[in-house]
Tab-separated table of C-alpha atoms in Angstrom:
chain	number	residue	atom	x	y	z
A	1	MET	CA	32.400	-83.694	-20.141
A	2	HIS	CA	34.603	-81.746	-17.777
A	3	GLY	CA	33.788	-80.534	-14.272
A	4	GLU	CA	35.750	-78.741	-11.570
A	5	TYR	CA	35.010	-78.061	-7.925
A	6	LYS	CA	37.143	-76.605	-5.167
A	7	VAL	CA	36.357	-78.384	-1.918
A	8	PRO	CA	35.570	-75.716	0.724
A	9	GLY	CA	38.724	-75.314	2.781
A	10	GLY	CA	40.400	-77.934	0.601
A	11	LYS	CA	41.753	-78.537	-2.878
A	12	LEU	CA	40.602	-78.523	-6.491
A	13	VAL	CA	38.908	-81.651	-7.864
A	14	VAL	CA	38.766	-82.142	-11.641
A	15	VAL	CA	36.587	-84.792	-13.283
A	16	ASP	CA	36.424	-85.849	-16.929
A	17	VAL	CA	33.626	-88.280	-17.714
A	18	ASP	CA	31.488	-89.569	-20.569
A	19	VAL	CA	27.915	-90.807	-20.546
A	20	ASP	CA	26.900	-94.040	-22.259
A	21	VAL	CA	23.635	-92.715	-23.651
A	22	GLU	CA	22.334	-96.152	-24.640
A	23	HIS	CA	22.641	-97.519	-21.106
A	24	GLY	CA	22.397	-94.241	-19.193
A	25	VAL	CA	25.583	-94.778	-17.162
A	26	LEU	CA	28.898	-93.049	-16.600
A	27	ARG	CA	31.950	-94.207	-18.556
A	28	HIS	CA	35.657	-93.331	-18.705
A	29	ALA	CA	35.600	-91.354	-15.465
A	30	ARG	CA	38.946	-89.832	-14.520
A	31	VAL	CA	39.489	-87.864	-11.310
A	32	ALA	CA	42.473	-85.534	-10.851
A	33	GLY	CA	43.460	-82.468	-8.839
A	34	ASP	CA	45.962	-80.920	-6.456
A	35	PHE	CA	44.717	-82.907	-3.476
A	36	PHE	CA	46.593	-85.574	-1.488
A	37	LEU	CA	45.398	-89.157	-1.346
A	38	GLU	CA	46.807	-92.286	0.256
A	39	PRO	CA	47.270	-95.031	-0.836
A	40	ASP	CA	47.867	-94.445	-4.561
A	41	GLU	CA	45.450	-97.185	-5.592
A	42	ALA	CA	42.610	-95.262	-3.941
A	43	LEU	CA	42.430	-93.029	-7.029
A	44	ASP	CA	41.796	-96.051	-9.274
A	45	ALA	CA	39.116	-97.182	-6.827
A	46	VAL	CA	37.379	-93.822	-7.132
A	47	ASP	CA	37.400	-94.009	-10.934
A	48	HIS	CA	36.047	-97.556	-10.879
A	49	ALA	CA	33.296	-96.547	-8.450
A	50	LEU	CA	32.105	-93.827	-10.805
A	51	ASN	CA	32.205	-95.936	-13.947
A	52	GLY	CA	28.897	-97.714	-14.435
A	53	ALA	CA	26.970	-95.443	-12.070
A	54	PRO	CA	23.586	-94.338	-13.425
A	55	ALA	CA	24.046	-90.900	-14.960
A	56	ASP	CA	21.151	-89.494	-12.921
A	57	THR	CA	22.680	-90.508	-9.561
A	58	ASP	CA	22.704	-87.523	-7.238
A	59	ALA	CA	25.798	-86.283	-5.403
A	60	ALA	CA	24.941	-88.183	-2.217
A	61	GLY	CA	24.589	-91.426	-4.158
A	62	LEU	CA	27.882	-90.947	-5.972
A	63	ALA	CA	29.650	-90.165	-2.710
A	64	ALA	CA	28.251	-93.370	-1.191
A	65	ARG	CA	29.584	-95.418	-4.138
A	66	ILE	CA	33.017	-93.843	-3.696
A	67	ASP	CA	33.091	-94.476	0.059
A	68	ALA	CA	32.148	-98.123	-0.463
A	69	ALA	CA	34.953	-98.621	-2.984
A	70	LEU	CA	37.839	-96.978	-1.111
A	71	PRO	CA	40.550	-99.303	0.259
A	72	GLU	CA	40.606	-99.707	4.014
A	73	GLY	CA	42.709	-97.030	5.658
A	74	THR	CA	42.327	-94.503	2.831
A	75	VAL	CA	43.246	-90.987	3.897
A	76	MET	CA	42.175	-87.885	1.967
A	77	TYR	CA	43.877	-84.506	2.329
A	78	GLY	CA	41.979	-81.549	0.873
A	79	LEU	CA	39.556	-83.990	-0.715
A	80	THR	CA	36.202	-85.555	0.157
A	81	SER	CA	34.030	-88.107	-1.562
A	82	GLU	CA	31.276	-85.483	-1.557
A	83	GLY	CA	33.593	-83.041	-3.347
A	84	ILE	CA	34.324	-85.595	-6.066
A	85	ALA	CA	30.609	-86.249	-6.464
A	86	VAL	CA	29.876	-82.528	-6.834
A	87	ALA	CA	32.562	-82.230	-9.520
A	88	VAL	CA	30.886	-85.100	-11.412
A	89	ARG	CA	27.476	-83.436	-11.191
A	90	ARG	CA	28.971	-80.148	-12.408
A	91	ALA	CA	30.503	-81.953	-15.383
A	92	LEU	CA	27.162	-83.523	-16.272
A	93	ALA	CA	25.390	-80.178	-15.891
A	94	HIS	CA	27.925	-78.415	-18.154
A	95	ALA	CA	28.718	-75.960	-15.377
A	96	THR	CA	30.967	-73.012	-16.110
A	97	ASP	CA	33.962	-71.827	-14.109
A	98	TRP	CA	34.860	-68.417	-12.657
A	99	THR	CA	37.568	-67.926	-15.302
A	100	ASP	CA	35.103	-68.459	-18.150
A	101	TYR	CA	33.773	-64.925	-17.670
A	102	ASP	CA	34.916	-61.322	-18.001
A	103	TRP	CA	34.037	-59.992	-14.553
A	104	GLN	CA	33.050	-56.385	-13.983
A	105	LEU	CA	33.549	-54.374	-10.785
A	106	ILE	CA	31.090	-51.717	-9.637
A	107	HIS	CA	32.243	-49.636	-6.678
A	108	GLU	CA	30.505	-46.284	-6.608
A	109	GLY	CA	29.699	-43.627	-4.023
A	110	PRO	CA	27.305	-43.872	-1.063
A	111	GLN	CA	23.706	-44.714	-1.909
A	112	ALA	CA	20.477	-45.016	0.051
A	113	PRO	CA	19.698	-48.483	1.470
A	114	ALA	CA	16.531	-48.843	-0.620
A	115	LEU	CA	18.489	-48.055	-3.789
A	116	HIS	CA	21.021	-50.764	-2.933
A	117	MET	CA	18.181	-53.302	-2.699
A	118	ALA	CA	16.856	-52.154	-6.076
A	119	LEU	CA	20.279	-52.260	-7.725
A	120	ASP	CA	20.719	-55.864	-6.627
A	121	GLU	CA	17.432	-56.794	-8.295
A	122	VAL	CA	18.059	-54.833	-11.491
A	123	LEU	CA	21.695	-55.858	-12.043
A	124	THR	CA	21.005	-59.541	-11.400
A	125	ALA	CA	18.101	-59.447	-13.857
A	126	GLU	CA	20.458	-57.892	-16.413
A	127	VAL	CA	22.956	-60.728	-15.905
A	128	ALA	CA	20.124	-63.260	-16.303
A	129	ALA	CA	19.128	-61.588	-19.574
A	130	GLY	CA	22.704	-61.644	-20.869
A	131	ARG	CA	22.899	-57.856	-21.115
A	132	ARG	CA	25.462	-57.491	-18.305
A	133	PRO	CA	28.600	-59.504	-17.537
A	134	PRO	CA	28.937	-61.243	-14.173
A	135	THR	CA	29.390	-58.454	-11.659
A	136	LEU	CA	31.037	-57.862	-8.304
A	137	ARG	CA	29.434	-54.797	-6.712
A	138	VAL	CA	30.936	-53.309	-3.555
A	139	TRP	CA	28.450	-51.160	-1.660
A	140	GLU	CA	28.925	-47.825	0.067
A	141	TRP	CA	26.128	-47.051	2.512
A	142	GLY	CA	24.548	-43.614	2.431
A	143	ALA	CA	22.669	-44.047	5.733
A	144	PRO	CA	22.337	-46.494	8.635
A	145	ALA	CA	19.711	-49.163	8.205
A	146	VAL	CA	18.308	-52.479	9.260
A	147	ILE	CA	17.924	-54.818	6.310
A	148	ILE	CA	15.489	-57.663	6.984
A	149	GLY	CA	15.218	-60.893	5.033
A	150	SER	CA	12.471	-61.468	2.500
A	151	PHE	CA	10.517	-63.791	4.796
A	152	GLN	CA	11.129	-62.232	8.199
A	153	SER	CA	8.408	-60.725	10.363
A	154	LEU	CA	8.925	-56.984	10.672
A	155	ARG	CA	7.562	-56.767	14.226
A	156	ASN	CA	9.562	-59.788	15.389
A	157	GLU	CA	12.884	-58.460	14.112
A	158	VAL	CA	12.835	-54.696	14.686
A	159	ASP	CA	12.057	-52.522	17.692
A	160	PRO	CA	10.424	-49.499	16.017
A	161	GLU	CA	11.084	-47.203	18.952
A	162	GLY	CA	14.782	-48.079	18.930
A	163	ALA	CA	14.947	-47.563	15.159
A	164	ASP	CA	13.263	-44.157	15.445
A	165	ARG	CA	15.491	-43.156	18.339
A	166	HIS	CA	18.626	-43.783	16.294
A	167	GLY	CA	17.285	-42.549	12.957
A	168	ILE	CA	17.539	-45.954	11.309
A	169	ASP	CA	15.434	-46.939	8.301
A	170	VAL	CA	14.148	-50.474	7.849
A	171	VAL	CA	14.305	-52.002	4.362
A	172	ARG	CA	13.312	-55.486	3.212
A	173	ARG	CA	15.559	-57.242	0.668
A	174	ILE	CA	14.580	-59.823	-1.961
A	175	SER	CA	16.732	-62.625	-0.514
A	176	GLY	CA	16.031	-64.727	2.553
A	177	GLY	CA	18.096	-64.962	5.715
A	178	GLY	CA	18.326	-62.828	8.821
A	179	ALA	CA	18.362	-59.153	9.717
A	180	MET	CA	21.470	-57.019	9.157
A	181	PHE	CA	22.359	-53.937	11.181
A	182	VAL	CA	24.463	-51.597	9.033
A	183	GLU	CA	26.142	-48.239	9.533
A	184	PRO	CA	28.266	-46.296	7.031
A	185	GLY	CA	31.921	-46.785	7.836
A	186	ASN	CA	31.268	-49.830	10.009
A	187	THR	CA	29.997	-52.269	7.377
A	188	ILE	CA	31.436	-53.931	4.272
A	189	THR	CA	28.842	-55.279	1.848
A	190	TYR	CA	29.250	-56.764	-1.607
A	191	SER	CA	27.051	-58.507	-4.165
A	192	LEU	CA	27.847	-61.109	-6.785
A	193	SER	CA	25.438	-61.269	-9.710
A	194	VAL	CA	26.400	-64.441	-11.572
A	195	PRO	CA	24.985	-66.645	-14.343
A	196	GLU	CA	23.152	-69.684	-13.060
A	197	ALA	CA	25.589	-71.849	-15.036
A	198	LEU	CA	28.350	-70.987	-12.551
A	199	VAL	CA	26.585	-72.935	-9.776
A	200	GLN	CA	25.129	-75.731	-11.909
A	201	GLY	CA	25.502	-79.111	-10.221
A	202	LEU	CA	25.773	-77.561	-6.756
A	203	SER	CA	23.212	-77.940	-4.023
A	204	PHE	CA	21.800	-74.749	-2.521
A	205	GLN	CA	24.131	-75.135	0.472
A	206	ASP	CA	27.159	-75.943	-1.675
A	207	SER	CA	26.563	-72.831	-3.776
A	208	TYR	CA	27.022	-70.655	-0.680
A	209	ALA	CA	30.385	-72.226	0.089
A	210	TYR	CA	31.437	-72.040	-3.566
A	211	LEU	CA	30.590	-68.352	-3.980
A	212	ASP	CA	32.182	-67.450	-0.627
A	213	ASP	CA	35.470	-69.231	-1.309
A	214	TRP	CA	37.258	-66.258	-2.882
A	215	VAL	CA	36.605	-64.004	0.104
A	216	LEU	CA	37.941	-66.661	2.493
A	217	GLY	CA	41.175	-66.513	0.504
A	218	ALA	CA	41.194	-62.720	0.668
A	219	LEU	CA	40.713	-62.806	4.436
A	220	GLY	CA	43.469	-65.398	4.734
A	221	ASP	CA	45.826	-63.024	2.924
A	222	MET	CA	45.021	-60.475	5.647
A	223	GLY	CA	45.937	-62.957	8.382
A	224	ILE	CA	42.404	-64.086	9.245
A	225	ASN	CA	41.709	-67.800	9.470
A	226	ALA	CA	38.109	-67.754	8.237
A	227	TRP	CA	35.802	-70.543	7.173
A	228	TYR	CA	32.346	-71.097	5.752
A	229	GLN	CA	29.841	-72.089	8.429
A	230	PRO	CA	26.619	-73.593	7.019
A	231	LEU	CA	24.272	-72.353	5.893
A	232	ASN	CA	25.254	-68.753	5.336
A	233	ASP	CA	27.887	-67.487	7.796
A	234	ILE	CA	31.591	-66.725	7.551
A	235	ALA	CA	33.257	-67.358	10.894
A	236	THR	CA	36.628	-67.214	12.613
A	237	ASP	CA	37.841	-68.497	15.973
A	238	GLN	CA	37.019	-64.989	17.267
A	239	GLY	CA	33.385	-65.169	16.157
A	240	LYS	CA	31.117	-64.597	13.192
A	241	ILE	CA	32.267	-61.846	10.838
A	242	ALA	CA	29.803	-62.075	7.952
A	243	GLY	CA	26.484	-63.413	6.742
A	244	ALA	CA	25.391	-64.231	3.195
A	245	ALA	CA	22.055	-64.484	1.411
A	246	GLN	CA	20.956	-65.551	-2.061
A	247	LYS	CA	18.159	-65.061	-4.555
A	248	ARG	CA	17.651	-66.996	-7.797
A	249	VAL	CA	16.383	-64.924	-10.737
A	250	VAL	CA	14.686	-66.630	-13.680
A	251	GLY	CA	15.938	-65.731	-17.142
A	252	PRO	CA	13.831	-64.325	-19.994
A	253	ASP	CA	11.041	-66.672	-21.105
A	254	GLY	CA	11.856	-68.988	-18.202
A	255	GLY	CA	15.328	-69.798	-19.523
A	256	PRO	CA	18.625	-70.012	-17.602
A	257	GLY	CA	18.801	-67.263	-15.053
A	258	ALA	CA	21.189	-65.742	-12.566
A	259	VAL	CA	22.046	-65.896	-8.883
A	260	LEU	CA	22.333	-62.941	-6.539
A	261	HIS	CA	24.749	-63.695	-3.692
A	262	HIS	CA	25.349	-60.831	-1.289
A	263	VAL	CA	27.418	-60.695	1.874
A	264	THR	CA	27.521	-58.209	4.745
A	265	MET	CA	30.669	-58.120	6.876
A	266	ALA	CA	31.132	-56.349	10.213
A	267	TYR	CA	34.147	-54.061	9.984
A	268	ASP	CA	33.191	-52.416	13.269
A	269	ILE	CA	29.932	-52.431	15.184
A	270	ASP	CA	28.074	-50.450	17.831
A	271	ALA	CA	26.732	-53.493	19.677
A	272	ASP	CA	24.668	-51.484	22.157
A	273	LYS	CA	22.880	-49.636	19.359
A	274	MET	CA	22.340	-52.875	17.453
A	275	LEU	CA	20.701	-54.479	20.486
A	276	ASP	CA	18.517	-51.395	20.924
A	277	VAL	CA	17.203	-51.733	17.373
A	278	LEU	CA	17.096	-55.483	16.715
A	279	ARG	CA	14.985	-57.942	18.660
A	280	ILE	CA	17.427	-60.811	18.935
A	281	GLY	CA	15.660	-63.683	20.646
A	282	ARG	CA	17.193	-66.167	23.024
A	283	GLU	CA	16.379	-69.062	20.681
A	284	LYS	CA	18.359	-67.496	17.847
A	285	LEU	CA	21.343	-66.991	20.131
A	286	SER	CA	21.168	-70.465	21.611
A	287	ASP	CA	21.641	-72.205	18.257
A	288	LYS	CA	24.818	-70.196	17.773
A	289	GLY	CA	26.323	-71.475	21.006
A	290	THR	CA	26.435	-68.128	22.788
A	291	ARG	CA	24.260	-66.172	25.199
A	292	SER	CA	25.368	-62.724	24.184
A	293	ALA	CA	24.594	-61.042	20.863
A	294	LYS	CA	27.688	-58.885	21.353
A	295	LYS	CA	29.853	-62.002	21.223
A	296	ARG	CA	28.291	-63.272	17.985
A	297	VAL	CA	30.031	-60.757	15.750
A	298	ASP	CA	33.729	-59.933	15.854
A	299	PRO	CA	34.589	-56.935	13.681
A	300	LEU	CA	37.226	-57.020	10.970
A	301	ARG	CA	38.837	-53.859	12.316
A	302	ARG	CA	39.963	-55.693	15.432
A	303	GLN	CA	41.190	-58.749	13.562
A	304	THR	CA	43.056	-56.995	10.740
A	305	GLY	CA	44.177	-53.686	12.230
A	306	LEU	CA	43.509	-52.217	8.778
A	307	ALA	CA	41.343	-49.284	7.738
A	308	ARG	CA	38.020	-50.235	6.176
A	309	GLU	CA	39.140	-48.869	2.803
A	310	ALA	CA	42.273	-51.019	2.940
A	311	VAL	CA	40.249	-54.159	3.675
A	312	ILE	CA	37.988	-53.456	0.695
A	313	ALA	CA	40.960	-52.735	-1.574
A	314	ARG	CA	42.608	-56.020	-0.618
A	315	MET	CA	39.396	-57.935	-1.206
A	316	ILE	CA	39.012	-56.428	-4.677
A	317	GLU	CA	42.625	-57.137	-5.593
A	318	SER	CA	42.300	-60.715	-4.388
A	319	PHE	CA	39.298	-61.231	-6.666
A	320	ARG	CA	41.092	-59.523	-9.558
A	321	HIS	CA	44.147	-61.739	-9.111
A	322	ARG	CA	42.056	-64.910	-9.104
A	323	TYR	CA	39.561	-64.270	-11.865
A	324	GLY	CA	40.264	-60.944	-13.556
A	325	LEU	CA	38.167	-57.832	-12.976
A	326	THR	CA	37.444	-54.792	-15.134
A	327	ASP	CA	36.258	-51.534	-13.612
A	328	GLY	CA	32.711	-50.678	-14.662
A	329	LYS	CA	29.675	-48.705	-13.579
A	330	VAL	CA	25.910	-48.834	-13.338
A	331	THR	CA	24.485	-47.699	-16.662
A	332	HIS	CA	22.066	-44.784	-16.900
A	333	GLU	CA	19.247	-47.163	-17.833
A	334	GLU	CA	20.022	-49.515	-14.941
A	335	LEU	CA	20.124	-46.629	-12.477
A	336	SER	CA	16.827	-45.212	-13.730
A	337	ARG	CA	15.123	-48.581	-13.328
A	338	ALA	CA	16.618	-49.039	-9.867
A	339	GLN	CA	15.520	-45.576	-8.735
A	340	GLU	CA	11.967	-46.297	-9.856
A	341	LEU	CA	12.025	-49.670	-8.107
A	342	ALA	CA	13.353	-48.085	-4.916
A	343	ARG	CA	10.481	-45.584	-5.002
A	344	THR	CA	7.665	-47.980	-5.856
A	345	LYS	CA	8.782	-51.105	-4.018
A	346	PHE	CA	11.616	-50.884	-1.521
A	347	THR	CA	10.390	-47.761	0.298
A	348	SER	CA	6.731	-48.808	0.220
A	349	PRO	CA	4.985	-49.951	3.426
A	350	GLN	CA	3.370	-52.752	1.434
A	351	TRP	CA	6.755	-54.320	0.700
A	352	THR	CA	8.491	-53.548	3.980
A	353	ALA	CA	5.609	-54.928	6.058
A	354	ARG	CA	4.556	-57.694	3.694
A	355	VAL	CA	5.304	-60.092	6.553
A	356	PRO	CA	3.999	-57.943	9.447
């Protein structure tokens, strides 16, 4: 079995391993990659630590075995024992890789916020059913909005008078996480609808880092030193620039499904308007190490000096260069289903206020 995992902010780890079915242990483990490791014999120690491990050992247990076996003074560059362990678990889970798929790009004209929520649900269900290839969808916003997480309290997150004053709709999405304040022209949002097999062997937290890795590379190409900040933020030394959220979708008849991973990035932001609409509590700010909501988000416009359209174009080309990407579109059937879902669910008071 073969597994690969790129350590967040680090290098690629490749593991080939067999399972001794009779005894239920790992055999013939071989670790490789483009990382740096000193001394040389540390690599043999890693292989020996994996061989004989029970095949059902979780990533934490495998990492502990590796740490215990490393020679004193071992130094890893672009590599962690946890990263090796994840690569092993991905091998055992028969996880797929980004390059195993023919990716499709959807980047269409502005659409209503509720329709965007519905498209996420419909397209990810289509990927889960095997009727659509893995898809990168770049959004264009047709109106300003506040998008609240699936489990957030409407009254705790949004000031209704501020929303009415600025003509801002409130829509609830199907994924968890926090509220997003979005305005056309000031926000960059994209969704990944991917087969569950792509994140097999990853913990929930690790899947965020894994699915965000490509955009960190794209930002780096634009001169931004960005990193994944657990659980769901993308940050720079100038502040947070993006937040991610996920939803797992079960496949037909309970079979393998798909993962929706969507990210909203601040290209520019009207901080005063945001604070007039969102109720951002002191407790939420305190765990981010800042007292001011304005300082929590640092727009991409300031950091790149590029037009929003240029940032999006560079992101798309970065993805295309890494994994391949074919231009596509939402089918007529998918759009019809999404429009009905937007009408019956995402604009309904029952859904929006389901957590009052």
